[in-house]
Coordinates of C-alpha atoms and ligand atoms in Angstrom, one line a residue:
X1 CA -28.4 -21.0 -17.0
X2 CA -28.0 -17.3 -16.1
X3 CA -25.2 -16.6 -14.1
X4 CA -25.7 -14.5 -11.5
X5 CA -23.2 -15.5 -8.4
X6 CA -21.6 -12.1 -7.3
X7 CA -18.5 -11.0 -5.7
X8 CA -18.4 -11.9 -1.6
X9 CA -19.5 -8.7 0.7
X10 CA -16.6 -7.5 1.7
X11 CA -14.5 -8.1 -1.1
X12 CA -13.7 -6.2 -4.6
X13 CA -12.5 -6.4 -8.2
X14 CA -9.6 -4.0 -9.5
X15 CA -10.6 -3.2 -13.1
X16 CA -7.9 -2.6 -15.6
X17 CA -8.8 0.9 -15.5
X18 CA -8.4 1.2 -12.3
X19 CA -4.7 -1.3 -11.9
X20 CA -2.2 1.8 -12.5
X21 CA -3.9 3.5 -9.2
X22 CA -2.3 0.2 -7.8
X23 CA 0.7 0.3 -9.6
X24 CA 1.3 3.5 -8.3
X25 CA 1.0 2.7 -5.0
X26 CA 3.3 -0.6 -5.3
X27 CA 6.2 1.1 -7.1
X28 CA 6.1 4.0 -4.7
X29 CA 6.1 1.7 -1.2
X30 CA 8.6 -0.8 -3.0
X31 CA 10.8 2.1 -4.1
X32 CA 10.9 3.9 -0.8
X33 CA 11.1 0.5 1.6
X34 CA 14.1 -0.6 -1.4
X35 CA 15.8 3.5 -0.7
X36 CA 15.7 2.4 3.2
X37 CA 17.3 -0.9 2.9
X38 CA 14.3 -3.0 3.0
X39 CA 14.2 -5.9 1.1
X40 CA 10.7 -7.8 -0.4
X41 CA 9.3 -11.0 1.7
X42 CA 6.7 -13.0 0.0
X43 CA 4.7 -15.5 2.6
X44 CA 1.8 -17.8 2.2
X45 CA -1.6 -16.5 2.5
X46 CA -2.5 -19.3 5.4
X47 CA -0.7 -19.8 8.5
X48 CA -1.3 -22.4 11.1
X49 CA -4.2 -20.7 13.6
X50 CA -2.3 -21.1 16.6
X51 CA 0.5 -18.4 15.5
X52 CA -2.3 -16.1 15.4
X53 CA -3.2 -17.1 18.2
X54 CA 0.0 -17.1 19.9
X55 CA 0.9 -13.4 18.3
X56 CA -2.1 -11.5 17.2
X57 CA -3.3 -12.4 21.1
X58 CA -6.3 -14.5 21.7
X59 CA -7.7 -11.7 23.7
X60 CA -7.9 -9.4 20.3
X61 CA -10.5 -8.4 18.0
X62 CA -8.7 -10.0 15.5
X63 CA -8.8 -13.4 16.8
X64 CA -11.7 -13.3 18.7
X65 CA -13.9 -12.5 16.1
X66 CA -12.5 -11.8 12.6
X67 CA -10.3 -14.9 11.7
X68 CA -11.1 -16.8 8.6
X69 CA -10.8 -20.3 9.7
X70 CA -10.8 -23.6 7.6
X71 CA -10.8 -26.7 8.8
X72 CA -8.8 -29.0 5.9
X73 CA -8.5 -32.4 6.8
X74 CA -7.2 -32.4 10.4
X75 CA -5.8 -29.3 10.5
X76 CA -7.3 -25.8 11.5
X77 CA -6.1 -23.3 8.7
X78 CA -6.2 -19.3 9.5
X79 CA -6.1 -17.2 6.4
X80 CA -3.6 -14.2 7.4
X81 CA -5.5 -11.2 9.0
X82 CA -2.0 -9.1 9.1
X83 CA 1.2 -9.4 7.8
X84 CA 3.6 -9.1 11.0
X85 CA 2.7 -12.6 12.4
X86 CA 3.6 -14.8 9.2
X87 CA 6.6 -13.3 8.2
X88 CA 8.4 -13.1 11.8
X89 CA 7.5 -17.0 11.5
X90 CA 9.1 -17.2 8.1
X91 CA 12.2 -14.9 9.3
X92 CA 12.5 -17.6 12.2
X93 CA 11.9 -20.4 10.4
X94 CA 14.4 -19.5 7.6
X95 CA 17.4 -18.6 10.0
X96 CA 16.9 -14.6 9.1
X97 CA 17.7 -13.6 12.5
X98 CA 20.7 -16.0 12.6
X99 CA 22.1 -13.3 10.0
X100 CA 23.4 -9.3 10.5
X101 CA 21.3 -7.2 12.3
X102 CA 19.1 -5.5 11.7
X103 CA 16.8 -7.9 9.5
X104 CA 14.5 -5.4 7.3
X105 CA 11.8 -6.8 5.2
X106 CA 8.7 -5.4 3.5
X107 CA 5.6 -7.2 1.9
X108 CA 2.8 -6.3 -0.1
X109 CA -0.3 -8.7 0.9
X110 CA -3.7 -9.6 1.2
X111 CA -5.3 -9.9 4.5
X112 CA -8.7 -11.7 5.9
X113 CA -11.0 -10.2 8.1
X114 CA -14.4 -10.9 8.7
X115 CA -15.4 -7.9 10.0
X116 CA -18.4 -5.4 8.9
X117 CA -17.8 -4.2 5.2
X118 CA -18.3 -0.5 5.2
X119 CA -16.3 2.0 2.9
X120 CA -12.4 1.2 4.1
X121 CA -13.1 -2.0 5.6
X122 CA -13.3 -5.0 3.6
X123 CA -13.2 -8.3 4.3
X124 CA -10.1 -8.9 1.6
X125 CA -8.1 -5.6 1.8
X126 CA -4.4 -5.0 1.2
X127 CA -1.5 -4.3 3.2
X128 CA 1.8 -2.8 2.5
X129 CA 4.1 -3.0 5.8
X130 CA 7.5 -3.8 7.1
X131 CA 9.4 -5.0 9.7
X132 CA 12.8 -4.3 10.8
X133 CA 14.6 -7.2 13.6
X134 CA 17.2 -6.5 16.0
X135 CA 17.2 -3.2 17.1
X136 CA 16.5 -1.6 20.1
X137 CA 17.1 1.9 20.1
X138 CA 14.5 4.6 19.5
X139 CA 16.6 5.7 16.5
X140 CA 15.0 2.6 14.7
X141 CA 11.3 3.9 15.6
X142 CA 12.2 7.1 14.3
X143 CA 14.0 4.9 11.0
X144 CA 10.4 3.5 10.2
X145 CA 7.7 6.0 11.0
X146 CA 9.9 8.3 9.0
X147 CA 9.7 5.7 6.0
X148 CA 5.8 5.6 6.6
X149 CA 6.3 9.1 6.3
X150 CA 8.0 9.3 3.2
X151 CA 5.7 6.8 1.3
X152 CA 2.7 9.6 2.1
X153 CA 4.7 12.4 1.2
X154 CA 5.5 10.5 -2.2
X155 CA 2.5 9.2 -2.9
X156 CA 1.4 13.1 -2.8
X157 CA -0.9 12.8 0.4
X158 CA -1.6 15.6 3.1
X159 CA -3.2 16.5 6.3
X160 CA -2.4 12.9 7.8
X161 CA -2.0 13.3 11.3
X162 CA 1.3 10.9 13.0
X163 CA -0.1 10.6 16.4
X164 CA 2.4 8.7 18.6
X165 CA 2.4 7.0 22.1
X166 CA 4.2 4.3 24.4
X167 CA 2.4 1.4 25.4
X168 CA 5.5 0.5 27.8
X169 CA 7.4 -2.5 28.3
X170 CA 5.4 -5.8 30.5
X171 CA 6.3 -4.3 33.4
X172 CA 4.9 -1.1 32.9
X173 CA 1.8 -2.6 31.9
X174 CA 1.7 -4.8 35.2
X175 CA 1.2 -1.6 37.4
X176 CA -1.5 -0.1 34.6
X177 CA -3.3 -3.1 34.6
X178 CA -4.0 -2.6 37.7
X179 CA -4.9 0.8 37.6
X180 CA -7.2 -0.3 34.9
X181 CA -8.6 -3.1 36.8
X182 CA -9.6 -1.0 39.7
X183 CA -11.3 2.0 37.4
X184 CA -13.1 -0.4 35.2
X185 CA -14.5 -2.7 39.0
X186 CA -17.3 0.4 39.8
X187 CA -18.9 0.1 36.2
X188 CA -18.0 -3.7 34.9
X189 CA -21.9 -4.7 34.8
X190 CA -22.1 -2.0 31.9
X191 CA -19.3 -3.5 29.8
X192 CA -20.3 -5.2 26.7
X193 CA -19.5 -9.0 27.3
X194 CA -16.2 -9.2 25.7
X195 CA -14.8 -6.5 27.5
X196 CA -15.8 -8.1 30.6
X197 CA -13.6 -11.0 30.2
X198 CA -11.4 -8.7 29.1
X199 CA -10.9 -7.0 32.2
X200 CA -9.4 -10.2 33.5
X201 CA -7.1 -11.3 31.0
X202 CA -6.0 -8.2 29.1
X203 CA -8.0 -4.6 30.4
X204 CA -5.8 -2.7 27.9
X205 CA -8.0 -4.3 25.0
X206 CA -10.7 -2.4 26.5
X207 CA -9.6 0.9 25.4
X208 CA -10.0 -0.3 22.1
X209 CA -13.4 -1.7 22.2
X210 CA -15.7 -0.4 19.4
X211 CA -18.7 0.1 21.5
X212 CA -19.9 3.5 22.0
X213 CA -20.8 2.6 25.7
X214 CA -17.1 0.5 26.6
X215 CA -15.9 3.8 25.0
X216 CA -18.0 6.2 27.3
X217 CA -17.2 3.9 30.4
X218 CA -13.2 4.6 29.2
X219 CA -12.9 7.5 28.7
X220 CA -11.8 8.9 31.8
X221 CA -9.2 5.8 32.3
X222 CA -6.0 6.0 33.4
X223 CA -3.3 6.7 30.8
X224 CA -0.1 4.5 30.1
X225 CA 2.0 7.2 29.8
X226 CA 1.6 8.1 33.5
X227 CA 2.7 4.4 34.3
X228 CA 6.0 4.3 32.1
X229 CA 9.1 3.2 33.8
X230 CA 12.4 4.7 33.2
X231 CA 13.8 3.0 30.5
X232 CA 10.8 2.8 28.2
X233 CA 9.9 7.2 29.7
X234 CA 13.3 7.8 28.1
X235 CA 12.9 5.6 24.8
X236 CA 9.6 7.3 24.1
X237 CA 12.0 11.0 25.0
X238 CA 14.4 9.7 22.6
X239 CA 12.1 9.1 19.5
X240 CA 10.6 12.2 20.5
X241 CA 13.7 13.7 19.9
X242 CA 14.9 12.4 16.4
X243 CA 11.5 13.0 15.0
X244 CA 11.9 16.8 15.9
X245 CA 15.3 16.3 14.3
X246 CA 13.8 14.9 11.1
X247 CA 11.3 17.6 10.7
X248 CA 8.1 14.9 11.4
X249 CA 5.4 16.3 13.1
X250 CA 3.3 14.5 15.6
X251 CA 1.0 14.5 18.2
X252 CA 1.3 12.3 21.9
X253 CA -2.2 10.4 21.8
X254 CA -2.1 8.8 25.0
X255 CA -5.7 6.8 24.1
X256 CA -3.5 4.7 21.2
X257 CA -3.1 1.1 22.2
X258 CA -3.5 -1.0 18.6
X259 CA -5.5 -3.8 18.2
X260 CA -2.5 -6.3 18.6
X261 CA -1.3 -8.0 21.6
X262 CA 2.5 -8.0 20.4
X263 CA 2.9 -4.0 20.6
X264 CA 5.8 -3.2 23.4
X265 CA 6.7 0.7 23.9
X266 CA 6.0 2.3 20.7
X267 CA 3.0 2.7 18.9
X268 CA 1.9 5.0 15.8
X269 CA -0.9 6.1 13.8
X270 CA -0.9 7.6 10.8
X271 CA -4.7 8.8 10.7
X272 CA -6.8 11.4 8.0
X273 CA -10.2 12.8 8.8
X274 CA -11.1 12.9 5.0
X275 CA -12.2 9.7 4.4
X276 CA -14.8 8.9 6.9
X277 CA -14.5 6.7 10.2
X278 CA -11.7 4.5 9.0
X279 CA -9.4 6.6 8.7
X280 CA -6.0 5.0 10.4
X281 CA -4.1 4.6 7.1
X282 CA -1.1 3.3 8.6
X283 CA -0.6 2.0 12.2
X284 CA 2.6 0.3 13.9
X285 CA 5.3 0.1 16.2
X286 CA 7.1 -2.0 18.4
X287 CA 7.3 -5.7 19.1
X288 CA 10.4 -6.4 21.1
X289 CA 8.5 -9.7 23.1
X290 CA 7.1 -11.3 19.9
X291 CA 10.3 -13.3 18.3
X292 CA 10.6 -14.7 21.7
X293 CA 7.1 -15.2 22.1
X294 CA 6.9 -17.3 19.0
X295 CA 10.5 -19.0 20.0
X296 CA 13.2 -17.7 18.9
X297 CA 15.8 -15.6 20.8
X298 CA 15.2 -12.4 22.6
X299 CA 15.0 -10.1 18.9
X300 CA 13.7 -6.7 19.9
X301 CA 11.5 -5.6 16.6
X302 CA 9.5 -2.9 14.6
X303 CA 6.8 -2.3 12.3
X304 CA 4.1 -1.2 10.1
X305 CA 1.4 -2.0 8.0
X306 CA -0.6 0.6 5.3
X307 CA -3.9 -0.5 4.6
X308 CA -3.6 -0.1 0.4
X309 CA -7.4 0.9 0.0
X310 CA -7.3 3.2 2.0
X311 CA -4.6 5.6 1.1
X312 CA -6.2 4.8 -2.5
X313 CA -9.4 6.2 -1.5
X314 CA -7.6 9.4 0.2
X315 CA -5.5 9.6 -2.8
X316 CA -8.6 9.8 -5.1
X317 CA -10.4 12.4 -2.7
X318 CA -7.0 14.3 -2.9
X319 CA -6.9 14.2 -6.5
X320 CA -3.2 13.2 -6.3
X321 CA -1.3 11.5 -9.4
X322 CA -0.9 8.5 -10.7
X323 CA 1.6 6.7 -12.9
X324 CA 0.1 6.9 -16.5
X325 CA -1.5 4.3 -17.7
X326 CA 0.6 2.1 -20.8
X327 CA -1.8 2.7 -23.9
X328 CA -1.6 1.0 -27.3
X329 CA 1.7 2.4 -29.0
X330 CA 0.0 1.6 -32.7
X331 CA -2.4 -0.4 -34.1
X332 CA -2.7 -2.2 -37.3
X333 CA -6.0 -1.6 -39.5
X334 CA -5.9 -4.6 -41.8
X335 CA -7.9 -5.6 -44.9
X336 CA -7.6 -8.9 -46.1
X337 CA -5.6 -11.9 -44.8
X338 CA -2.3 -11.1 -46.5
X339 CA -2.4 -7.6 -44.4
X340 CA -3.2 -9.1 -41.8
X341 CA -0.5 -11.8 -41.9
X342 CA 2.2 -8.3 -42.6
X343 CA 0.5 -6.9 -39.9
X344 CA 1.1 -9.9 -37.2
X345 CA 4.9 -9.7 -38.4
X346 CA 5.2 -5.8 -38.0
X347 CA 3.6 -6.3 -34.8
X348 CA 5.6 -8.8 -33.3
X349 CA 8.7 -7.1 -34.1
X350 CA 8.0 -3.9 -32.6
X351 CA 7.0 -5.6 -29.5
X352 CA 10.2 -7.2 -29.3
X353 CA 11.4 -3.0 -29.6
X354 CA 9.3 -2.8 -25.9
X355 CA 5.7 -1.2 -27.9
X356 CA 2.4 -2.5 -27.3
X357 CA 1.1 -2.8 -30.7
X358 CA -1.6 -4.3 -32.2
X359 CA -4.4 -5.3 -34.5
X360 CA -7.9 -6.6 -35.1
X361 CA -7.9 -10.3 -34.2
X362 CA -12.1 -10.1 -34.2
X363 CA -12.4 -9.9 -38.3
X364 CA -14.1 -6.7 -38.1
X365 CA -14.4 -4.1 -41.1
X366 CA -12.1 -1.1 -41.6
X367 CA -14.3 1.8 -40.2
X368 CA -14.9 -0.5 -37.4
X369 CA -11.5 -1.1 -36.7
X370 CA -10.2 2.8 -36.5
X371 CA -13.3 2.9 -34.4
X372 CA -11.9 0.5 -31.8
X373 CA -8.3 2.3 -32.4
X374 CA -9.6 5.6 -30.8
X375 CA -11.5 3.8 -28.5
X376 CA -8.3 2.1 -26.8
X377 CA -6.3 5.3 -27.9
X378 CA -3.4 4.5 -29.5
X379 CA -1.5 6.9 -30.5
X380 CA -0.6 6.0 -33.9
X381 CA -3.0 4.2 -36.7
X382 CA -1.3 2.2 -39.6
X383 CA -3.9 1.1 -42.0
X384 CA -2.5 -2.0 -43.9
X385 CA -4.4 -3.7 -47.3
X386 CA -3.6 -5.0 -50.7
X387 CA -2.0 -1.3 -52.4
X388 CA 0.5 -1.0 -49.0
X389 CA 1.8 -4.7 -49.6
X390 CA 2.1 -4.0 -53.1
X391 CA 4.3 -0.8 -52.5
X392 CA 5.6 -1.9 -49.4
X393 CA 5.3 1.5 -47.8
X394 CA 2.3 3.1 -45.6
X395 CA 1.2 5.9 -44.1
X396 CA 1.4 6.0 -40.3
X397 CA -1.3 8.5 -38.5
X398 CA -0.6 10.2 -35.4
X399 CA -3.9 9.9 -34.0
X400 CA -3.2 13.3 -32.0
X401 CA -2.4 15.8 -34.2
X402 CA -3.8 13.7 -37.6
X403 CA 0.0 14.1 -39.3
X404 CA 1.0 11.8 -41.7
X405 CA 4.0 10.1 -42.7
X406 CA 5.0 7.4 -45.2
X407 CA 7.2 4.4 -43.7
X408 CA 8.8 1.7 -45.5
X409 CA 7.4 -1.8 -45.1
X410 CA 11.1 -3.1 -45.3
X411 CA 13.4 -4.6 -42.8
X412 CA 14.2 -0.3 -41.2
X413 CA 10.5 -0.8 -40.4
X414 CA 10.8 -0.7 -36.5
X415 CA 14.4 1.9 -36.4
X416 CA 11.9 4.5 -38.4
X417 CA 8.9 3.7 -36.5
X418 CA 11.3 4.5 -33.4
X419 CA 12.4 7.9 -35.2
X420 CA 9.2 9.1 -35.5
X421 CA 7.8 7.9 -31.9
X422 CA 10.9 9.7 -30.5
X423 CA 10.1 13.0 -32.5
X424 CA 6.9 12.8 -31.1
X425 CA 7.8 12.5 -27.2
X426 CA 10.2 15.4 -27.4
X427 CA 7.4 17.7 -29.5
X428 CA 5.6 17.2 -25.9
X429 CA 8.1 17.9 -24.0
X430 CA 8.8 21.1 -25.8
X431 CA 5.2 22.2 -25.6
X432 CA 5.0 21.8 -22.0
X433 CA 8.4 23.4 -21.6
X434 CA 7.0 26.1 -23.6
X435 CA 3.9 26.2 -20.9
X436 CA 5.8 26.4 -17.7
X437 CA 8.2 29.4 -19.3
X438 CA 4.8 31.0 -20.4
X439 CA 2.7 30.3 -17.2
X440 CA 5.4 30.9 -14.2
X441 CA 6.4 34.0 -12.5
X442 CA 10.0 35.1 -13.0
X443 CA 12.0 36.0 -10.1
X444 CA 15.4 36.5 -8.9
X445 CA 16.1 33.0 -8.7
X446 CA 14.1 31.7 -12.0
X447 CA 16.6 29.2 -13.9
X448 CA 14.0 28.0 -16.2
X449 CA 16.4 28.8 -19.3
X450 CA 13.9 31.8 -20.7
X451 CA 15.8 34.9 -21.8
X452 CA 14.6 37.3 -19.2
X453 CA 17.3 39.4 -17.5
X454 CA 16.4 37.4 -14.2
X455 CA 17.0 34.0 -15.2
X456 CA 20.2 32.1 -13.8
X457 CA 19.6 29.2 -16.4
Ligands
LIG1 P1 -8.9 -0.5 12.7 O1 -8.8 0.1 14.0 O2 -9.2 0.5 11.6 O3 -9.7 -1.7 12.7 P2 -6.6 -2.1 13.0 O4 -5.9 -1.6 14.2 O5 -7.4 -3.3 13.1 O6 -7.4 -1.0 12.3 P3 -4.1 -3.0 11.8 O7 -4.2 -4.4 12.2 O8 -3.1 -2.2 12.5 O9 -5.5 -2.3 11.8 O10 -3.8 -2.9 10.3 C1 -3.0 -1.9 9.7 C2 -3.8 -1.1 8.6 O11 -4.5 -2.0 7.8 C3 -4.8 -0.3 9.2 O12 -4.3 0.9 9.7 C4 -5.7 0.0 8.0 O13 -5.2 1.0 7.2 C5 -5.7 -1.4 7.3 N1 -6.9 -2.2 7.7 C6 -7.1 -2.9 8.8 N2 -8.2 -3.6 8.8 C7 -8.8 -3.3 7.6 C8 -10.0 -3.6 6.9 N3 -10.8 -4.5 7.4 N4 -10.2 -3.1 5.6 C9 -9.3 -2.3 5.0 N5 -8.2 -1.9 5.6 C10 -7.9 -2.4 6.9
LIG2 MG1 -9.5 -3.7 13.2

């Protein structure tokens, strides 16, 4: 029967080829979230619905239209469409806040969202985010987005805007709903039909409608900022002011409101133009009503969430770096079945030394086998058969430069294999040293170790 069910729109497969990109990514948002005080979260990839409900806000996008709902046996299932929601629940559920403040976790997750799949928006995608619990001060704002920050940086990515705004506290937002209510009355036969009902319930969630036309009708709305009461006009001051203090650039964008209900003062985007429409690689802020909302205690809270694919795709248009990919450290080109026994040994114990070695466990011929050994490129060759066993020694090809040595078959097998490995690395090294001395420019404060008059090192 031919087989020829494919992968779900929406969705994709990481080839090994493509995992380090990935790897990259991981280690460098662990590392930095671990260098802030962040610990890992892990959370199950369904929730009850009703917390999305109850947090993501039934008035959003997100629920109203992009939820991935099962219905198993009695119970209504949500498969998570963010992060934030499912691990607040698990910090609740597990006594987290019960402990010192602040409570600062990170995740790296799938989401669900059945939305349109166009390049940077899948129906599967990838989040790395964080959330920090039980702080109010704008110093913790400033904490996070400078984290966000830092992961870019690291992850070698430029010209991403940090655009930055204040969405108020509840009762800011009383007084500009009202202001929104009686902008929106002239022209509400025009709005598309969720927005509509949306002008009842929630008229913020209008300003981030997707129609071009709710769009045109908005854009001459009143602004949040203009409505901001004291406290939450001099929180947004504040943040202001320790981002200037931590050398972050970024740019008031009065028009952010996120497509969450949770947001309270705070919100951030970290957005490129590079990439196409999608271009919000980050977005965040601050959720200081959602503990409570989902009932706990009053636990004034923060976060973010990276969408992974997309700083992958800006990563690849930027041509930044990725950790190198682990290739085969030897392989073992065997000839009969007493080689290939030797060889299964030789391997096994260099694994055990950390080296990914291997050999041919198809039964091909030689020629075919040092044809797959360049293929996967390892870096050294060892070709085993019955004259090796019989003088217990071999000749080990570096499959770079073609040199040769002899190594005893014997139990120093994997201390001289380790010599020669080592010898190799620091070869490298010393020819790329010997590139930067060659290729830079000296100046007054060169230390690069060269002998010219103006080197310090
Ligand atoms: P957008 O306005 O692009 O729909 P959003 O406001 O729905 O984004 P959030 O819920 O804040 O996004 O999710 C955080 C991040 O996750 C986004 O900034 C983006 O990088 C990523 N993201 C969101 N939805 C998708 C998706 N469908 N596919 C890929 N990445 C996504
Ligand atoms: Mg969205």
């Amino acid at each position: 029967m031919a087989m020829n069910i494919k992968r779900p729109n929406g969705t994709e497969d990481v080839l090994p080829k493509d995992v380090h990109k990935w790897l990259t990514v991981e280690k460098i948002t662990r590392e930095t979230a671990e260098s802030f005080g962040f610990e890992e979260i892990r959370i199950p990839t369904f929730e009850n619905t009703d917390l999305f409900m109850r947090s993501v806000g039934e008035t959003t996008d997100v629920v109203q239209k992009e939820m991935y709902t099962v219905m198993a046996k009695e119970t209504k299932f949500t498969l998570r469409p963010e992060g934030t929601a499912g691990t607040i629940r698990a910090m609740l559920q597990n006594g987290l806040l019960n402990e010192a403040m602040p409570q600062r976790v990170f995740y790296i997750l799938s989401c669900f969202r059945h939305e349109r799949p166009q390049a940077g928006r899948l129906r599967e995608f990838h989040q790395f985010g964080l959330e920090m619990a039980g702080s109010a001060s704008p110093c913790a704002d400033a904490e996070v987005i400078s984290l966000a920050k830092t992961i870019l940086n690291r992850l070698g990515l430029k010209n991403i805007e940090l655009y930055i705004n204040s969405i108020g506290c509840p009762d800011c937002r009383k007084k500009y709903h009202e202001a929104l209510r009686a902008y929106f009355e002239n022209r509400k036969d025009e709005l598309c039909e969720t927005c509509m009902t949306r002008l009842e319930k929630n008229p913020m969630r209008i300003l981030d409608c997707k129609s071009p036309i709710c769009g045109e009708i908005a854009k001459d709305a009143p602004l949040i900022i203009d409505y901001l009461c004291d406290e939450c006009s001099e929180h947004f001051e504040k943040l202001q002011k320790y981002l200037t203090k931590l050398g972050i650039e970024y740019k008031i964008n009065p028009k952010i409101v996120r497509g969450l209900d949770y947001y309270t003062k705070t919100v951030f985007e970290f957005v490129t133009t590079e990439i196409g429409a999608q271009g919000t690689v980050c977005g965040g802020g601050r959720y200081d009503g959602l503990i409570e909302q989902l009932g706990g205690q009053h636990v004034p809270a923060l976060g973010f969430a990276m969408g992974i694919e997309r700083l992958l795709i800006t990563m690849e248009k930027q041509g930044c770096d990725y950790l190198t990919p682990k290739k085969c450290d030897i392989y073992f080109a065997t000839m009969g079945d007493d080689a290939l026994e030797k060889a299964m040994m030789l391997a096994k114990e260099l694994r055990e030394f950390g080296y990914r070695a291997e050999y041919d466990v198809v039964g091909r011929g030689l020629k075919a086998q040092m044809k797959y050994a360049n293929k996967i490129g390892a870096a050294f060759t060892m070709v085993l058969g019955d004259n090796e066993l019989a003088e217990a020694s071999a000749k080990l090809k570096d499959m770079e430069s073609g040199k040769e040595v002899v190594l005893k078959l014997d139990e120093k097998f994997s201390g001289n294999f380790d010599s020669v490995y080592i010898d190799k690395m620091l070869d490298g090294l010393e020819e790329a040293a010997a590139s930067m001395t060659e290729g830079h420019e000296h100046g007054h404060d060169c230390n690069c170790g060269c002998k010219e008059d103006c080197c310090n090192g």
